[in-house]
Amino acid sequence: MSDLCGKVALVTGASRGIGREIALTLSSLGATVVINYSGSKERAQEVLDTIKANEKEAAIYQCNVSDPDAVQAMMQYVVDTYGKIDILVNNAGITKDNLLMKMSEDEFNQVMDVNLKGTFHTCKSVIRQMIRQRSGRIVNMASVVGIIGNAGQVNYSASKAGIIGLTKSLAREVASRNITVNAVAPGFIKTDMTSELPTKVVDEMLNAIPMKRQGMPQDIANAVSFLVSEEAGYITGQVLEVNGGMNM
């Protein structure tokens, strides 16, 4: 895989889990990485310190992607600081799981606001800059449940299915400007969130995976790294499933 030296990347939700691994991996390939976070500054600072310890350039920026004005300010910061933005990885996301009959409108709206509308806000804020540059890579984080569904996750599944539609539509709009837009759909990945699941639920999930194991954050980071590389320059509007065969 070609290196990313000279590239500027923004990764949302990059203070923990999959986002953290994506930020570290892109940095290891030479990219300057802006680490977006909305919660713990301590976690974001730890990612920054790790990158700096490897003598790479990076920065942190606090912003809730559900706030369009804050997102616009973040994009302006990136462009003002580094002169461009080559890579956008939309990883920020939340869950508010519940059965539909018990799900509140607020639970539905919160997930849609961060996951789907957050992706809309970031893409809209960056796309003019990428069109001016006549180049760019956007990778949106979908999910296997946005393709096959999952009981108790009507809101989350709907948001991720929406991201897939957004990805394909935007890819058609900007393909002629040398901008690619793709999605990665993780399956059952080992993170802080999944580590809190009951053993019975974990066993049921593993039984549904042909490879009979959880994926790791690095598996997702590797997929993202490929999609933002020069080698993937003729790939756009695609959903790369990284799920151990859950949706074969």
GROMACS .gro file of C-alpha atoms in nm:
model
  248
    1MET     CA    1   0.000   0.000   0.000
    2SER     CA    2   0.133   0.343  -0.093
    3ASP     CA    3   0.221   0.584   0.184
    4LEU     CA    4   0.010   0.888   0.271
    5CYS     CA    5   0.293   1.135   0.317
    6GLY     CA    6   0.175   1.488   0.251
    7LYS     CA    7  -0.191   1.397   0.298
    8VAL     CA    8  -0.416   1.564   0.556
    9ALA     CA    9  -0.682   1.344   0.715
   10LEU     CA   10  -0.972   1.421   0.948
   11VAL     CA   11  -1.111   1.127   1.145
   12THR     CA   12  -1.430   1.185   1.345
   13GLY     CA   13  -1.488   0.998   1.669
   14ALA     CA   14  -1.117   0.919   1.681
   15SER     CA   15  -1.053   0.917   2.055
   16ARG     CA   16  -1.136   0.550   2.110
   17GLY     CA   17  -1.209   0.213   1.950
   18ILE     CA   18  -1.221   0.190   1.573
   19GLY     CA   19  -1.168   0.565   1.522
   20ARG     CA   20  -0.855   0.561   1.735
   21GLU     CA   21  -0.712   0.273   1.536
   22ILE     CA   22  -0.791   0.446   1.206
   23ALA     CA   23  -0.618   0.765   1.322
   24LEU     CA   24  -0.307   0.575   1.436
   25THR     CA   25  -0.292   0.371   1.115
   26LEU     CA   26  -0.329   0.669   0.881
   27SER     CA   27  -0.061   0.848   1.081
   28SER     CA   28   0.171   0.547   1.057
   29LEU     CA   29   0.135   0.569   0.678
   30GLY     CA   30   0.248   0.931   0.684
   31ALA     CA   31  -0.073   1.134   0.696
   32THR     CA   32  -0.119   1.440   0.914
   33VAL     CA   33  -0.423   1.348   1.122
   34VAL     CA   34  -0.681   1.570   1.291
   35ILE     CA   35  -0.840   1.371   1.573
   36ASN     CA   36  -1.202   1.474   1.623
   37TYR     CA   37  -1.373   1.394   1.952
   38SER     CA   38  -1.686   1.503   2.136
   39GLY     CA   39  -1.641   1.344   2.477
   40SER     CA   40  -1.324   1.281   2.675
   41LYS     CA   41  -1.037   1.515   2.591
   42GLU     CA   42  -0.810   1.284   2.791
   43ARG     CA   43  -0.869   0.999   2.547
   44ALA     CA   44  -0.813   1.224   2.246
   45GLN     CA   45  -0.496   1.361   2.402
   46GLU     CA   46  -0.369   1.004   2.451
   47VAL     CA   47  -0.411   0.937   2.078
   48LEU     CA   48  -0.235   1.264   1.998
   49ASP     CA   49   0.051   1.184   2.236
   50THR     CA   50   0.092   0.839   2.080
   51ILE     CA   51   0.120   0.992   1.733
   52LYS     CA   52   0.357   1.265   1.849
   53ALA     CA   53   0.576   1.004   2.020
   54ASN     CA   54   0.628   0.854   1.675
   55GLU     CA   55   0.735   1.199   1.548
   56LYS     CA   56   0.425   1.244   1.331
   57GLU     CA   57   0.210   1.556   1.291
   58ALA     CA   58  -0.142   1.558   1.440
   59ALA     CA   59  -0.395   1.774   1.623
   60ILE     CA   60  -0.713   1.728   1.825
   61TYR     CA   61  -1.040   1.912   1.773
   62GLN     CA   62  -1.353   1.888   1.986
   63CYS     CA   63  -1.678   1.900   1.793
   64ASN     CA   64  -2.014   1.724   1.803
   65VAL     CA   65  -2.084   1.631   1.442
   66SER     CA   66  -2.458   1.676   1.495
   67ASP     CA   67  -2.396   2.054   1.513
   68PRO     CA   68  -2.358   2.188   1.155
   69ASP     CA   69  -2.203   2.519   1.260
   70ALA     CA   70  -1.944   2.344   1.476
   71VAL     CA   71  -1.863   2.106   1.190
   72GLN     CA   72  -1.813   2.396   0.950
   73ALA     CA   73  -1.580   2.562   1.199
   74MET     CA   74  -1.382   2.238   1.232
   75MET     CA   75  -1.338   2.206   0.857
   76GLN     CA   76  -1.228   2.570   0.836
   77TYR     CA   77  -0.973   2.502   1.110
   78VAL     CA   78  -0.828   2.210   0.916
   79VAL     CA   79  -0.800   2.407   0.592
   80ASP     CA   80  -0.666   2.719   0.766
   81THR     CA   81  -0.406   2.515   0.956
   82TYR     CA   82  -0.291   2.274   0.686
   83GLY     CA   83  -0.403   2.438   0.362
   84LYS     CA   84  -0.616   2.145   0.246
   85ILE     CA   85  -0.800   1.829   0.347
   86ASP     CA   86  -0.736   1.513   0.148
   87ILE     CA   87  -0.913   1.249   0.354
   88LEU     CA   88  -1.234   1.251   0.558
   89VAL     CA   89  -1.326   0.944   0.762
   90ASN     CA   90  -1.672   0.964   0.917
   91ASN     CA   91  -1.647   0.731   1.213
   92ALA     CA   92  -1.837   0.918   1.488
   93GLY     CA   93  -2.145   0.729   1.600
   94ILE     CA   94  -2.364   0.637   1.896
   95THR     CA   95  -2.617   0.370   1.989
   96LYS     CA   96  -2.941   0.394   2.186
   97ASP     CA   97  -3.064   0.035   2.165
   98ASN     CA   98  -3.422  -0.059   2.242
   99LEU     CA   99  -3.707  -0.258   2.093
  100LEU     CA  100  -3.919  -0.046   1.862
  101MET     CA  101  -4.225  -0.071   2.086
  102LYS     CA  102  -4.022   0.075   2.372
  103MET     CA  103  -3.804   0.318   2.175
  104SER     CA  104  -3.863   0.686   2.243
  105GLU     CA  105  -3.858   0.945   1.970
  106ASP     CA  106  -3.560   1.103   2.145
  107GLU     CA  107  -3.366   0.774   2.127
  108PHE     CA  108  -3.438   0.753   1.756
  109ASN     CA  109  -3.353   1.117   1.689
  110GLN     CA  110  -3.025   1.120   1.884
  111VAL     CA  111  -2.887   0.829   1.685
  112MET     CA  112  -2.998   0.975   1.352
  113ASP     CA  113  -2.861   1.320   1.443
  114VAL     CA  114  -2.510   1.192   1.518
  115ASN     CA  115  -2.476   0.896   1.282
  116LEU     CA  116  -2.661   1.002   0.968
  117LYS     CA  117  -2.695   1.380   0.993
  118GLY     CA  118  -2.341   1.403   1.133
  119THR     CA  119  -2.214   1.231   0.820
  120PHE     CA  120  -2.422   1.468   0.609
  121HIS     CA  121  -2.279   1.772   0.790
  122THR     CA  122  -1.916   1.667   0.753
  123CYS     CA  123  -1.951   1.568   0.388
  124LYS     CA  124  -2.128   1.893   0.303
  125SER     CA  125  -1.867   2.099   0.487
  126VAL     CA  126  -1.571   1.935   0.313
  127ILE     CA  127  -1.697   1.880  -0.039
  128ARG     CA  128  -1.641   2.233  -0.177
  129GLN     CA  129  -1.278   2.222  -0.064
  130MET     CA  130  -1.224   1.882  -0.226
  131ILE     CA  131  -1.388   2.003  -0.548
  132ARG     CA  132  -1.151   2.303  -0.553
  133GLN     CA  133  -0.860   2.065  -0.500
  134ARG     CA  134  -1.003   1.828  -0.765
  135SER     CA  135  -0.914   1.541  -0.535
  136GLY     CA  136  -1.030   1.377  -0.216
  137ARG     CA  137  -1.116   1.056  -0.035
  138ILE     CA  138  -1.424   1.015   0.184
  139VAL     CA  139  -1.490   0.697   0.381
  140ASN     CA  140  -1.814   0.668   0.577
  141MET     CA  141  -1.862   0.413   0.853
  142ALA     CA  142  -2.169   0.199   0.788
  143SER     CA  143  -2.239  -0.135   0.958
  144VAL     CA  144  -2.345  -0.488   0.879
  145VAL     CA  145  -2.673  -0.411   1.059
  146GLY     CA  146  -2.740  -0.136   0.805
  147ILE     CA  147  -2.753  -0.416   0.549
  148ILE     CA  148  -2.914  -0.710   0.734
  149GLY     CA  149  -3.085  -0.532   1.027
  150ASN     CA  150  -3.074  -0.622   1.395
  151ALA     CA  151  -3.346  -0.659   1.655
  152GLY     CA  152  -3.334  -0.377   1.911
  153GLN     CA  153  -3.146  -0.146   1.676
  154VAL     CA  154  -3.411   0.005   1.450
  155ASN     CA  155  -3.260   0.351   1.495
  156TYR     CA  156  -2.896   0.244   1.453
  157SER     CA  157  -2.970   0.017   1.156
  158ALA     CA  158  -3.172   0.291   0.986
  159SER     CA  159  -2.891   0.543   1.035
  160LYS     CA  160  -2.633   0.307   0.888
  161ALA     CA  161  -2.855   0.212   0.595
  162GLY     CA  162  -2.897   0.585   0.534
  163ILE     CA  163  -2.521   0.629   0.531
  164ILE     CA  164  -2.494   0.368   0.256
  165GLY     CA  165  -2.748   0.558   0.044
  166LEU     CA  166  -2.574   0.888   0.115
  167THR     CA  167  -2.239   0.736   0.018
  168LYS     CA  168  -2.358   0.603  -0.317
  169SER     CA  169  -2.541   0.924  -0.407
  170LEU     CA  170  -2.252   1.154  -0.317
  171ALA     CA  171  -2.010   0.927  -0.504
  172ARG     CA  172  -2.213   0.988  -0.822
  173GLU     CA  173  -2.216   1.364  -0.765
  174VAL     CA  174  -1.839   1.409  -0.731
  175ALA     CA  175  -1.680   1.123  -0.924
  176SER     CA  176  -1.585   1.349  -1.217
  177ARG     CA  177  -1.381   1.567  -0.978
  178ASN     CA  178  -1.145   1.285  -0.879
  179ILE     CA  179  -1.318   1.243  -0.542
  180THR     CA  180  -1.405   0.895  -0.423
  181VAL     CA  181  -1.673   0.823  -0.163
  182ASN     CA  182  -1.697   0.476  -0.013
  183ALA     CA  183  -1.829   0.306   0.299
  184VAL     CA  184  -1.691   0.040   0.529
  185ALA     CA  185  -1.942  -0.187   0.701
  186PRO     CA  186  -1.791  -0.347   1.011
  187GLY     CA  187  -1.938  -0.658   1.166
  188PHE     CA  188  -1.884  -0.771   1.527
  189ILE     CA  189  -1.567  -0.581   1.624
  190LYS     CA  190  -1.391  -0.605   1.960
  191THR     CA  191  -1.427  -0.261   2.122
  192ASP     CA  192  -1.519  -0.112   2.460
  193MET     CA  193  -1.881  -0.116   2.348
  194THR     CA  194  -1.893  -0.487   2.258
  195SER     CA  195  -1.690  -0.587   2.565
  196GLU     CA  196  -1.985  -0.484   2.781
  197LEU     CA  197  -2.225  -0.729   2.613
  198PRO     CA  198  -2.349  -1.034   2.810
  199THR     CA  199  -2.170  -1.361   2.736
  200LYS     CA  200  -2.487  -1.511   2.590
  201VAL     CA  201  -2.518  -1.230   2.336
  202VAL     CA  202  -2.151  -1.260   2.242
  203ASP     CA  203  -2.186  -1.636   2.189
  204GLU     CA  204  -2.492  -1.584   1.967
  205MET     CA  205  -2.305  -1.327   1.759
  206LEU     CA  206  -2.000  -1.550   1.720
  207ASN     CA  207  -2.221  -1.839   1.604
  208ALA     CA  208  -2.350  -1.615   1.325
  209ILE     CA  209  -1.997  -1.544   1.200
  210PRO     CA  210  -1.852  -1.808   0.966
  211MET     CA  211  -1.499  -1.721   1.084
  212LYS     CA  212  -1.615  -1.780   1.446
  213ARG     CA  213  -1.431  -1.482   1.593
  214GLN     CA  214  -1.466  -1.111   1.650
  215GLY     CA  215  -1.290  -0.867   1.423
  216MET     CA  216  -1.037  -0.621   1.559
  217PRO     CA  217  -1.027  -0.243   1.514
  218GLN     CA  218  -0.714  -0.290   1.305
  219ASP     CA  219  -0.917  -0.490   1.052
  220ILE     CA  220  -1.136  -0.184   0.993
  221ALA     CA  221  -0.838   0.053   0.989
  222ASN     CA  222  -0.675  -0.162   0.721
  223ALA     CA  223  -0.987  -0.142   0.504
  224VAL     CA  224  -1.007   0.237   0.545
  225SER     CA  225  -0.636   0.274   0.468
  226PHE     CA  226  -0.685   0.088   0.140
  227LEU     CA  227  -0.984   0.297   0.035
  228VAL     CA  228  -0.797   0.625   0.091
  229SER     CA  229  -0.484   0.505  -0.091
  230GLU     CA  230  -0.378   0.572  -0.449
  231GLU     CA  231  -0.439   0.206  -0.528
  232ALA     CA  232  -0.812   0.256  -0.466
  233GLY     CA  233  -0.840   0.553  -0.699
  234TYR     CA  234  -1.085   0.375  -0.932
  235ILE     CA  235  -1.313   0.251  -0.654
  236THR     CA  236  -1.611   0.467  -0.556
  237GLY     CA  237  -1.968   0.424  -0.436
  238GLN     CA  238  -1.886   0.088  -0.280
  239VAL     CA  239  -1.958  -0.073   0.057
  240LEU     CA  240  -1.667  -0.282   0.182
  241GLU     CA  241  -1.800  -0.534   0.434
  242VAL     CA  242  -1.551  -0.636   0.702
  243ASN     CA  243  -1.747  -0.887   0.904
  244GLY     CA  244  -1.593  -1.234   0.889
  245GLY     CA  245  -1.861  -1.352   0.650
  246MET     CA  246  -2.173  -1.253   0.846
  247ASN     CA  247  -2.349  -1.139   0.530
  248MET     CA  248  -2.235  -1.387   0.266
   0.00000   0.00000   0.00000
